[in-house]
Amino acid sequence: MSLGAFRSAKGRATYVAAYERALAEMPAPSRTIDVPTGFGDVRAYEWVSGEAPGTPVLLLPGRGSGVPMWKENLPELLPHRRVIAVDALGDAGLSTQTAPMSSMTDQATWIDEVLGGMGEECAHVVGHSFGGATAAALAVERPRRVASLALLEPAFTLALPPVSTFLLTVIASLPLPQALRDHALARIGGIDVAEVRTRSAISEMIASGSAEFRAALPTPKPLTDAQVNRLSMPVYIAIASRSSLVGGERALRRARGIPGAHVEVWPDTTHSLPMQVHAALAERLAAFWSGVDA
């Protein structure tokens, strides 16, 4: 099995430069650490702001996005919580994979090791898109690490997305002509191509990662009924009203069937929901976490 890696040293340098520009637009982290795990070294950042209460938030990014995807969310979350964010192993970012991953259990294992390596017993775990599937895997496999679970437009978690999504994901992740990748990214995100082509540090980072990085990630499968029934922690699920990738009505039914889960369909949002409603979402999540910790 393969490892996630850059296609060339030059490609890595191009990506890292774009990544650092994107990261510079975020609040400066209180701590930056490369945490050793059985599958590689994981780049993690921690932000501490004021008197934010104890249990931290752990942010797991969507496919090809890395920590900078949380640029809009982080300033809204920091008044409420200490925040940890990581670059996923096997995907574009500054983590370095050294052993192949064959299952979502492997994904749960390295996150478990990251929390342990950072001295944390548990966290309020938040995942977007593919990161939602990873967060759910952690909740199933290592429930003691998950104080609460927040799934934001979780792909491949409750049901399969449309078949076209698989093709679009492949197009977006291969070194194909930029125009093709732009259209694929726009369809996946539920936004206009013009928005994808608007130059920003994050868009340049994502484009560079798509072109320069060869990912090696296990493909998640929707949770089985038995796995859903093992979600004993408080669960919050946010679903977009249009261009959602969670899996349609089947996913919505399964989400609402999770005992005690709070499921919310956000109006006028797409798969890019966390960035589109960052302020309101932060307030919703803060109230959710406060209720859990009470």
PDB file of C-alpha atoms in Angstrom:
ATOM      1  CA  MET A   1       0.000   0.000   0.000  1.00  0.00           C
ATOM      2  CA  SER A   2       1.160   3.534  -0.733  1.00  0.00           C
ATOM      3  CA  LEU A   3       1.932   6.544   1.405  1.00  0.00           C
ATOM      4  CA  GLY A   4       0.644  10.069   0.944  1.00  0.00           C
ATOM      5  CA  ALA A   5       3.490  12.136  -0.476  1.00  0.00           C
ATOM      6  CA  PHE A   6       4.351  15.113  -2.626  1.00  0.00           C
ATOM      7  CA  ARG A   7       5.121  14.324  -6.247  1.00  0.00           C
ATOM      8  CA  SER A   8       8.404  16.254  -6.128  1.00  0.00           C
ATOM      9  CA  ALA A   9      10.560  18.388  -3.845  1.00  0.00           C
ATOM     10  CA  LYS A  10       9.688  21.428  -5.950  1.00  0.00           C
ATOM     11  CA  GLY A  11       5.991  20.657  -5.616  1.00  0.00           C
ATOM     12  CA  ARG A  12       6.331  20.388  -1.860  1.00  0.00           C
ATOM     13  CA  ALA A  13       8.114  23.738  -1.681  1.00  0.00           C
ATOM     14  CA  THR A  14       5.358  25.375  -3.745  1.00  0.00           C
ATOM     15  CA  TYR A  15       2.694  23.907  -1.493  1.00  0.00           C
ATOM     16  CA  VAL A  16       4.440  24.797   1.762  1.00  0.00           C
ATOM     17  CA  ALA A  17       4.810  28.419   0.641  1.00  0.00           C
ATOM     18  CA  ALA A  18       1.076  28.608  -0.121  1.00  0.00           C
ATOM     19  CA  TYR A  19       0.218  26.843   3.145  1.00  0.00           C
ATOM     20  CA  GLU A  20       2.318  29.264   5.186  1.00  0.00           C
ATOM     21  CA  ARG A  21       0.640  32.244   3.506  1.00  0.00           C
ATOM     22  CA  ALA A  22      -2.770  30.800   4.369  1.00  0.00           C
ATOM     23  CA  LEU A  23      -1.781  29.976   7.940  1.00  0.00           C
ATOM     24  CA  ALA A  24      -0.452  33.520   8.423  1.00  0.00           C
ATOM     25  CA  GLU A  25      -3.999  34.832   7.913  1.00  0.00           C
ATOM     26  CA  MET A  26      -5.157  32.924  11.002  1.00  0.00           C
ATOM     27  CA  PRO A  27      -4.565  33.854  14.645  1.00  0.00           C
ATOM     28  CA  ALA A  28      -1.044  32.850  15.668  1.00  0.00           C
ATOM     29  CA  PRO A  29      -1.092  29.457  17.416  1.00  0.00           C
ATOM     30  CA  SER A  30      -0.031  29.218  21.041  1.00  0.00           C
ATOM     31  CA  ARG A  31       1.754  25.963  20.275  1.00  0.00           C
ATOM     32  CA  THR A  32       2.901  24.149  17.120  1.00  0.00           C
ATOM     33  CA  ILE A  33       3.912  20.519  17.495  1.00  0.00           C
ATOM     34  CA  ASP A  34       4.659  17.504  15.301  1.00  0.00           C
ATOM     35  CA  VAL A  35       3.169  14.576  17.212  1.00  0.00           C
ATOM     36  CA  PRO A  36       4.687  11.134  16.510  1.00  0.00           C
ATOM     37  CA  THR A  37       2.185   8.330  15.862  1.00  0.00           C
ATOM     38  CA  GLY A  38       2.373   4.809  14.498  1.00  0.00           C
ATOM     39  CA  PHE A  39       1.441   6.130  11.053  1.00  0.00           C
ATOM     40  CA  GLY A  40       3.649   9.217  10.928  1.00  0.00           C
ATOM     41  CA  ASP A  41       4.220  12.645  12.426  1.00  0.00           C
ATOM     42  CA  VAL A  42       1.083  14.765  12.682  1.00  0.00           C
ATOM     43  CA  ARG A  43       1.295  18.552  12.456  1.00  0.00           C
ATOM     44  CA  ALA A  44      -0.896  19.964  15.214  1.00  0.00           C
ATOM     45  CA  TYR A  45      -1.613  23.493  16.394  1.00  0.00           C
ATOM     46  CA  GLU A  46      -3.128  24.660  19.644  1.00  0.00           C
ATOM     47  CA  TRP A  47      -4.759  28.015  20.363  1.00  0.00           C
ATOM     48  CA  VAL A  48      -5.431  29.225  23.886  1.00  0.00           C
ATOM     49  CA  SER A  49      -7.432  32.402  24.410  1.00  0.00           C
ATOM     50  CA  GLY A  50      -8.250  33.927  27.774  1.00  0.00           C
ATOM     51  CA  GLU A  51     -10.174  31.835  30.271  1.00  0.00           C
ATOM     52  CA  ALA A  52     -11.726  29.368  27.815  1.00  0.00           C
ATOM     53  CA  PRO A  53     -12.930  26.307  29.794  1.00  0.00           C
ATOM     54  CA  GLY A  54     -11.169  22.963  30.084  1.00  0.00           C
ATOM     55  CA  THR A  55     -12.104  20.366  27.474  1.00  0.00           C
ATOM     56  CA  PRO A  56     -10.571  21.459  24.152  1.00  0.00           C
ATOM     57  CA  VAL A  57     -12.059  21.350  20.679  1.00  0.00           C
ATOM     58  CA  LEU A  58     -10.351  19.163  18.063  1.00  0.00           C
ATOM     59  CA  LEU A  59     -10.898  20.224  14.429  1.00  0.00           C
ATOM     60  CA  LEU A  60     -10.548  17.614  11.659  1.00  0.00           C
ATOM     61  CA  PRO A  61     -10.401  19.097   8.138  1.00  0.00           C
ATOM     62  CA  GLY A  62     -12.083  18.123   4.904  1.00  0.00           C
ATOM     63  CA  ARG A  63     -10.243  16.435   2.058  1.00  0.00           C
ATOM     64  CA  GLY A  64      -7.255  18.419   0.768  1.00  0.00           C
ATOM     65  CA  SER A  65      -7.957  21.368   3.057  1.00  0.00           C
ATOM     66  CA  GLY A  66      -5.652  21.110   6.062  1.00  0.00           C
ATOM     67  CA  VAL A  67      -5.731  23.357   9.095  1.00  0.00           C
ATOM     68  CA  PRO A  68      -6.104  26.626   7.094  1.00  0.00           C
ATOM     69  CA  MET A  69      -9.649  25.619   6.088  1.00  0.00           C
ATOM     70  CA  TRP A  70     -10.702  26.774   9.581  1.00  0.00           C
ATOM     71  CA  LYS A  71      -9.610  30.382   8.961  1.00  0.00           C
ATOM     72  CA  GLU A  72     -13.157  31.770   9.233  1.00  0.00           C
ATOM     73  CA  ASN A  73     -14.145  29.544  12.144  1.00  0.00           C
ATOM     74  CA  LEU A  74     -11.194  29.864  14.479  1.00  0.00           C
ATOM     75  CA  PRO A  75     -11.688  33.508  15.578  1.00  0.00           C
ATOM     76  CA  GLU A  76     -15.322  32.697  16.378  1.00  0.00           C
ATOM     77  CA  LEU A  77     -14.435  29.596  18.416  1.00  0.00           C
ATOM     78  CA  LEU A  78     -11.543  30.963  20.464  1.00  0.00           C
ATOM     79  CA  PRO A  79     -13.664  33.067  22.869  1.00  0.00           C
ATOM     80  CA  HIS A  80     -15.412  29.852  23.877  1.00  0.00           C
ATOM     81  CA  ARG A  81     -12.785  27.104  23.845  1.00  0.00           C
ATOM     82  CA  ARG A  82      -9.176  26.053  23.633  1.00  0.00           C
ATOM     83  CA  VAL A  83      -8.763  24.750  20.074  1.00  0.00           C
ATOM     84  CA  ILE A  84      -6.545  22.046  18.565  1.00  0.00           C
ATOM     85  CA  ALA A  85      -6.394  21.524  14.794  1.00  0.00           C
ATOM     86  CA  VAL A  86      -4.428  18.971  12.780  1.00  0.00           C
ATOM     87  CA  ASP A  87      -3.387  18.255   9.211  1.00  0.00           C
ATOM     88  CA  ALA A  88      -4.639  14.787   8.290  1.00  0.00           C
ATOM     89  CA  LEU A  89      -2.112  12.035   7.683  1.00  0.00           C
ATOM     90  CA  GLY A  90      -2.132  10.782   4.102  1.00  0.00           C
ATOM     91  CA  ASP A  91      -3.515  14.073   2.788  1.00  0.00           C
ATOM     92  CA  ALA A  92      -2.079  17.422   1.722  1.00  0.00           C
ATOM     93  CA  GLY A  93      -0.674  19.353   4.655  1.00  0.00           C
ATOM     94  CA  LEU A  94       2.399  19.388   6.845  1.00  0.00           C
ATOM     95  CA  SER A  95       1.886  15.978   8.439  1.00  0.00           C
ATOM     96  CA  THR A  96       4.270  13.248   7.236  1.00  0.00           C
ATOM     97  CA  GLN A  97       2.946   9.724   6.718  1.00  0.00           C
ATOM     98  CA  THR A  98       5.403   6.861   7.342  1.00  0.00           C
ATOM     99  CA  ALA A  99       3.109   3.812   7.358  1.00  0.00           C
ATOM    100  CA  PRO A 100       0.107   2.981   5.152  1.00  0.00           C
ATOM    101  CA  MET A 101      -3.453   3.146   6.449  1.00  0.00           C
ATOM    102  CA  SER A 102      -5.879   0.468   5.316  1.00  0.00           C
ATOM    103  CA  SER A 103      -9.014   1.301   7.282  1.00  0.00           C
ATOM    104  CA  MET A 104     -10.888   3.962   9.188  1.00  0.00           C
ATOM    105  CA  THR A 105      -9.751   2.187  12.345  1.00  0.00           C
ATOM    106  CA  ASP A 106      -6.230   3.272  11.394  1.00  0.00           C
ATOM    107  CA  GLN A 107      -7.514   6.831  11.079  1.00  0.00           C
ATOM    108  CA  ALA A 108      -9.006   6.625  14.565  1.00  0.00           C
ATOM    109  CA  THR A 109      -5.743   5.219  15.906  1.00  0.00           C
ATOM    110  CA  TRP A 110      -3.527   8.112  14.857  1.00  0.00           C
ATOM    111  CA  ILE A 111      -5.978  10.697  16.175  1.00  0.00           C
ATOM    112  CA  ASP A 112      -6.124   8.819  19.467  1.00  0.00           C
ATOM    113  CA  GLU A 113      -2.316   8.938  19.573  1.00  0.00           C
ATOM    114  CA  VAL A 114      -2.272  12.662  18.792  1.00  0.00           C
ATOM    115  CA  LEU A 115      -4.576  13.451  21.707  1.00  0.00           C
ATOM    116  CA  GLY A 116      -2.452  11.286  23.980  1.00  0.00           C
ATOM    117  CA  GLY A 117       0.746  12.880  22.717  1.00  0.00           C
ATOM    118  CA  MET A 118      -0.652  16.337  23.455  1.00  0.00           C
ATOM    119  CA  GLY A 119      -1.621  15.341  26.974  1.00  0.00           C
ATOM    120  CA  GLU A 120      -5.373  15.387  26.377  1.00  0.00           C
ATOM    121  CA  GLU A 121      -7.797  12.819  27.762  1.00  0.00           C
ATOM    122  CA  CYS A 122     -10.601  13.772  25.395  1.00  0.00           C
ATOM    123  CA  ALA A 123     -11.917  16.563  23.181  1.00  0.00           C
ATOM    124  CA  HIS A 124     -15.062  17.971  21.649  1.00  0.00           C
ATOM    125  CA  VAL A 125     -14.398  16.569  18.171  1.00  0.00           C
ATOM    126  CA  VAL A 126     -15.536  18.490  15.077  1.00  0.00           C
ATOM    127  CA  GLY A 127     -15.153  17.183  11.532  1.00  0.00           C
ATOM    128  CA  HIS A 128     -16.126  18.641   8.170  1.00  0.00           C
ATOM    129  CA  SER A 129     -16.795  16.531   5.054  1.00  0.00           C
ATOM    130  CA  PHE A 130     -14.204  13.715   4.944  1.00  0.00           C
ATOM    131  CA  GLY A 131     -13.107  14.922   8.369  1.00  0.00           C
ATOM    132  CA  GLY A 132     -16.607  14.109   9.559  1.00  0.00           C
ATOM    133  CA  ALA A 133     -16.098  10.481   8.559  1.00  0.00           C
ATOM    134  CA  THR A 134     -12.781  10.484  10.412  1.00  0.00           C
ATOM    135  CA  ALA A 135     -14.373  12.057  13.493  1.00  0.00           C
ATOM    136  CA  ALA A 136     -17.133   9.440  13.436  1.00  0.00           C
ATOM    137  CA  ALA A 137     -14.531   6.663  13.179  1.00  0.00           C
ATOM    138  CA  LEU A 138     -12.796   8.031  16.278  1.00  0.00           C
ATOM    139  CA  ALA A 139     -16.120   8.148  18.124  1.00  0.00           C
ATOM    140  CA  VAL A 140     -16.854   4.521  17.242  1.00  0.00           C
ATOM    141  CA  GLU A 141     -13.370   3.122  17.827  1.00  0.00           C
ATOM    142  CA  ARG A 142     -12.115   5.322  20.693  1.00  0.00           C
ATOM    143  CA  PRO A 143     -15.227   6.730  22.403  1.00  0.00           C
ATOM    144  CA  ARG A 144     -13.329   7.665  25.574  1.00  0.00           C
ATOM    145  CA  ARG A 145     -11.504  10.311  23.519  1.00  0.00           C
ATOM    146  CA  VAL A 146     -14.720  11.997  22.341  1.00  0.00           C
ATOM    147  CA  ALA A 147     -16.507  14.249  24.831  1.00  0.00           C
ATOM    148  CA  SER A 148     -18.935  15.202  22.070  1.00  0.00           C
ATOM    149  CA  LEU A 149     -19.146  14.723  18.314  1.00  0.00           C
ATOM    150  CA  ALA A 150     -20.028  17.494  15.841  1.00  0.00           C
ATOM    151  CA  LEU A 151     -20.362  16.447  12.203  1.00  0.00           C
ATOM    152  CA  LEU A 152     -20.516  19.291   9.692  1.00  0.00           C
ATOM    153  CA  GLU A 153     -21.726  18.100   6.284  1.00  0.00           C
ATOM    154  CA  PRO A 154     -20.139  14.675   6.968  1.00  0.00           C
ATOM    155  CA  ALA A 155     -19.384  12.824   3.728  1.00  0.00           C
ATOM    156  CA  PHE A 156     -19.318   9.004   3.540  1.00  0.00           C
ATOM    157  CA  THR A 157     -20.597   8.843   7.119  1.00  0.00           C
ATOM    158  CA  LEU A 158     -24.354   8.293   7.224  1.00  0.00           C
ATOM    159  CA  ALA A 159     -24.892   7.400   3.555  1.00  0.00           C
ATOM    160  CA  LEU A 160     -22.990   7.514   0.293  1.00  0.00           C
ATOM    161  CA  PRO A 161     -22.964  10.821  -1.590  1.00  0.00           C
ATOM    162  CA  PRO A 162     -24.081  10.918  -5.236  1.00  0.00           C
ATOM    163  CA  VAL A 163     -21.971   8.815  -7.616  1.00  0.00           C
ATOM    164  CA  SER A 164     -20.911  11.999  -9.391  1.00  0.00           C
ATOM    165  CA  THR A 165     -19.137  13.073  -6.211  1.00  0.00           C
ATOM    166  CA  PHE A 166     -16.678  10.195  -6.526  1.00  0.00           C
ATOM    167  CA  LEU A 167     -15.737  11.307 -10.029  1.00  0.00           C
ATOM    168  CA  LEU A 168     -15.468  14.950  -8.994  1.00  0.00           C
ATOM    169  CA  THR A 169     -13.204  14.046  -6.081  1.00  0.00           C
ATOM    170  CA  VAL A 170     -10.889  12.137  -8.405  1.00  0.00           C
ATOM    171  CA  ILE A 171     -10.769  15.028 -10.878  1.00  0.00           C
ATOM    172  CA  ALA A 172     -10.036  17.541  -8.107  1.00  0.00           C
ATOM    173  CA  SER A 173      -7.189  15.437  -6.695  1.00  0.00           C
ATOM    174  CA  LEU A 174      -5.280  14.647  -9.899  1.00  0.00           C
ATOM    175  CA  PRO A 175      -2.748  16.870 -11.717  1.00  0.00           C
ATOM    176  CA  LEU A 176      -5.233  17.634 -14.502  1.00  0.00           C
ATOM    177  CA  PRO A 177      -5.747  20.985 -16.263  1.00  0.00           C
ATOM    178  CA  GLN A 178      -6.638  23.687 -13.751  1.00  0.00           C
ATOM    179  CA  ALA A 179      -9.969  24.427 -15.443  1.00  0.00           C
ATOM    180  CA  LEU A 180     -11.162  20.859 -14.840  1.00  0.00           C
ATOM    181  CA  ARG A 181     -10.071  20.925 -11.210  1.00  0.00           C
ATOM    182  CA  ASP A 182     -11.756  24.308 -10.697  1.00  0.00           C
ATOM    183  CA  HIS A 183     -15.082  22.982 -11.970  1.00  0.00           C
ATOM    184  CA  ALA A 184     -14.770  19.861  -9.809  1.00  0.00           C
ATOM    185  CA  LEU A 185     -13.958  21.860  -6.674  1.00  0.00           C
ATOM    186  CA  ALA A 186     -16.872  24.210  -7.358  1.00  0.00           C
ATOM    187  CA  ARG A 187     -19.305  21.294  -7.698  1.00  0.00           C
ATOM    188  CA  ILE A 188     -18.005  19.631  -4.540  1.00  0.00           C
ATOM    189  CA  GLY A 189     -18.192  22.849  -2.523  1.00  0.00           C
ATOM    190  CA  GLY A 190     -21.537  23.909  -3.965  1.00  0.00           C
ATOM    191  CA  ILE A 191     -20.137  27.267  -5.065  1.00  0.00           C
ATOM    192  CA  ASP A 192     -19.564  29.110  -8.337  1.00  0.00           C
ATOM    193  CA  VAL A 193     -16.465  28.437 -10.421  1.00  0.00           C
ATOM    194  CA  ALA A 194     -15.708  32.158 -10.199  1.00  0.00           C
ATOM    195  CA  GLU A 195     -15.454  31.815  -6.427  1.00  0.00           C
ATOM    196  CA  VAL A 196     -13.011  28.931  -6.792  1.00  0.00           C
ATOM    197  CA  ARG A 197     -10.929  31.018  -9.197  1.00  0.00           C
ATOM    198  CA  THR A 198     -10.854  34.014  -6.878  1.00  0.00           C
ATOM    199  CA  ARG A 199      -7.243  34.157  -5.801  1.00  0.00           C
ATOM    200  CA  SER A 200      -6.681  33.824  -2.077  1.00  0.00           C
ATOM    201  CA  ALA A 201      -4.068  32.181   0.075  1.00  0.00           C
ATOM    202  CA  ILE A 202      -6.391  29.268   0.844  1.00  0.00           C
ATOM    203  CA  SER A 203      -7.502  28.726  -2.764  1.00  0.00           C
ATOM    204  CA  GLU A 204      -3.878  28.743  -3.904  1.00  0.00           C
ATOM    205  CA  MET A 205      -2.977  26.259  -1.168  1.00  0.00           C
ATOM    206  CA  ILE A 206      -5.801  23.879  -2.115  1.00  0.00           C
ATOM    207  CA  ALA A 207      -4.965  24.142  -5.823  1.00  0.00           C
ATOM    208  CA  SER A 208      -1.310  23.447  -5.084  1.00  0.00           C
ATOM    209  CA  GLY A 209      -2.185  20.450  -2.931  1.00  0.00           C
ATOM    210  CA  SER A 210      -4.428  19.014  -5.652  1.00  0.00           C
ATOM    211  CA  ALA A 211      -1.648  19.331  -8.208  1.00  0.00           C
ATOM    212  CA  GLU A 212       1.390  18.443  -6.107  1.00  0.00           C
ATOM    213  CA  PHE A 213       0.267  15.891  -3.502  1.00  0.00           C
ATOM    214  CA  ARG A 214      -0.597  12.231  -4.036  1.00  0.00           C
ATOM    215  CA  ALA A 215      -3.013  11.258  -1.267  1.00  0.00           C
ATOM    216  CA  ALA A 216      -3.167   7.796   0.307  1.00  0.00           C
ATOM    217  CA  LEU A 217      -6.318   7.587   2.392  1.00  0.00           C
ATOM    218  CA  PRO A 218      -8.689   4.730   3.219  1.00  0.00           C
ATOM    219  CA  THR A 219     -12.102   5.264   1.642  1.00  0.00           C
ATOM    220  CA  PRO A 220     -14.677   5.562   4.417  1.00  0.00           C
ATOM    221  CA  LYS A 221     -17.912   3.605   4.334  1.00  0.00           C
ATOM    222  CA  PRO A 222     -21.155   4.765   5.918  1.00  0.00           C
ATOM    223  CA  LEU A 223     -21.509   3.700   9.523  1.00  0.00           C
ATOM    224  CA  THR A 224     -23.408   0.480  10.072  1.00  0.00           C
ATOM    225  CA  ASP A 225     -26.478   0.477  12.309  1.00  0.00           C
ATOM    226  CA  ALA A 226     -24.403  -1.256  14.989  1.00  0.00           C
ATOM    227  CA  GLN A 227     -21.772   1.480  14.789  1.00  0.00           C
ATOM    228  CA  VAL A 228     -24.391   4.230  14.949  1.00  0.00           C
ATOM    229  CA  ASN A 229     -25.781   2.610  18.080  1.00  0.00           C
ATOM    230  CA  ARG A 230     -22.313   2.838  19.650  1.00  0.00           C
ATOM    231  CA  LEU A 231     -22.337   6.645  19.469  1.00  0.00           C
ATOM    232  CA  SER A 232     -22.973   7.112  23.174  1.00  0.00           C
ATOM    233  CA  MET A 233     -21.631  10.683  23.380  1.00  0.00           C
ATOM    234  CA  PRO A 234     -23.692  13.816  22.589  1.00  0.00           C
ATOM    235  CA  VAL A 235     -23.915  14.318  18.817  1.00  0.00           C
ATOM    236  CA  TYR A 236     -24.596  17.432  16.734  1.00  0.00           C
ATOM    237  CA  ILE A 237     -25.013  17.157  12.953  1.00  0.00           C
ATOM    238  CA  ALA A 238     -25.185  20.145  10.576  1.00  0.00           C
ATOM    239  CA  ILE A 239     -26.517  19.532   7.059  1.00  0.00           C
ATOM    240  CA  ALA A 240     -26.664  21.966   4.149  1.00  0.00           C
ATOM    241  CA  SER A 241     -29.975  22.814   2.505  1.00  0.00           C
ATOM    242  CA  ARG A 242     -28.557  22.496  -1.027  1.00  0.00           C
ATOM    243  CA  SER A 243     -25.544  20.903  -2.739  1.00  0.00           C
ATOM    244  CA  SER A 244     -25.165  18.690   0.318  1.00  0.00           C
ATOM    245  CA  LEU A 245     -22.846  15.681   0.184  1.00  0.00           C
ATOM    246  CA  VAL A 246     -24.135  13.842   3.252  1.00  0.00           C
ATOM    247  CA  GLY A 247     -26.244  11.413   1.222  1.00  0.00           C
ATOM    248  CA  GLY A 248     -29.711  12.892   0.830  1.00  0.00           C
ATOM    249  CA  GLU A 249     -32.851  11.803   2.654  1.00  0.00           C
ATOM    250  CA  ARG A 250     -31.357   8.476   3.727  1.00  0.00           C
ATOM    251  CA  ALA A 251     -28.560  10.280   5.563  1.00  0.00           C
ATOM    252  CA  LEU A 252     -31.026  12.696   7.149  1.00  0.00           C
ATOM    253  CA  ARG A 253     -33.211   9.818   8.378  1.00  0.00           C
ATOM    254  CA  ARG A 254     -30.217   8.005   9.845  1.00  0.00           C
ATOM    255  CA  ALA A 255     -28.962  11.174  11.518  1.00  0.00           C
ATOM    256  CA  ARG A 256     -32.332  11.751  13.153  1.00  0.00           C
ATOM    257  CA  GLY A 257     -32.323   8.136  14.311  1.00  0.00           C
ATOM    258  CA  ILE A 258     -29.214   8.595  16.459  1.00  0.00           C
ATOM    259  CA  PRO A 259     -30.456   8.620  20.070  1.00  0.00           C
ATOM    260  CA  GLY A 260     -30.309  12.130  21.495  1.00  0.00           C
ATOM    261  CA  ALA A 261     -28.618  13.637  18.434  1.00  0.00           C
ATOM    262  CA  HIS A 262     -29.364  17.240  17.538  1.00  0.00           C
ATOM    263  CA  VAL A 263     -29.711  17.436  13.747  1.00  0.00           C
ATOM    264  CA  GLU A 264     -29.998  20.779  11.995  1.00  0.00           C
ATOM    265  CA  VAL A 265     -30.517  21.615   8.323  1.00  0.00           C
ATOM    266  CA  TRP A 266     -29.031  25.062   7.749  1.00  0.00           C
ATOM    267  CA  PRO A 267     -30.963  27.155   5.196  1.00  0.00           C
ATOM    268  CA  ASP A 268     -29.170  28.736   2.245  1.00  0.00           C
ATOM    269  CA  THR A 269     -25.991  26.714   2.746  1.00  0.00           C
ATOM    270  CA  THR A 270     -23.979  24.244   0.667  1.00  0.00           C
ATOM    271  CA  HIS A 271     -21.269  21.693   1.435  1.00  0.00           C
ATOM    272  CA  SER A 272     -19.106  24.705   2.383  1.00  0.00           C
ATOM    273  CA  LEU A 273     -21.424  25.267   5.364  1.00  0.00           C
ATOM    274  CA  PRO A 274     -18.731  25.843   8.049  1.00  0.00           C
ATOM    275  CA  MET A 275     -17.312  28.805   6.153  1.00  0.00           C
ATOM    276  CA  GLN A 276     -20.697  30.196   5.096  1.00  0.00           C
ATOM    277  CA  VAL A 277     -22.266  30.459   8.566  1.00  0.00           C
ATOM    278  CA  HIS A 278     -19.148  30.585  10.726  1.00  0.00           C
ATOM    279  CA  ALA A 279     -20.430  33.081  13.299  1.00  0.00           C
ATOM    280  CA  ALA A 280     -23.827  31.462  13.865  1.00  0.00           C
ATOM    281  CA  LEU A 281     -22.281  27.997  13.807  1.00  0.00           C
ATOM    282  CA  ALA A 282     -19.769  28.953  16.500  1.00  0.00           C
ATOM    283  CA  GLU A 283     -22.579  30.132  18.765  1.00  0.00           C
ATOM    284  CA  ARG A 284     -24.498  26.906  18.156  1.00  0.00           C
ATOM    285  CA  LEU A 285     -21.461  24.757  18.881  1.00  0.00           C
ATOM    286  CA  ALA A 286     -20.521  26.754  21.982  1.00  0.00           C
ATOM    287  CA  ALA A 287     -24.005  26.214  23.419  1.00  0.00           C
ATOM    288  CA  PHE A 288     -23.804  22.512  22.530  1.00  0.00           C
ATOM    289  CA  TRP A 289     -20.437  22.106  24.286  1.00  0.00           C
ATOM    290  CA  SER A 290     -21.588  24.048  27.342  1.00  0.00           C
ATOM    291  CA  GLY A 291     -24.556  21.729  27.658  1.00  0.00           C
ATOM    292  CA  VAL A 292     -22.272  18.710  27.458  1.00  0.00           C
ATOM    293  CA  ASP A 293     -19.891  20.035  30.116  1.00  0.00           C
ATOM    294  CA  ALA A 294     -22.643  21.179  32.485  1.00  0.00           C
TER     295      ALA A 294
END
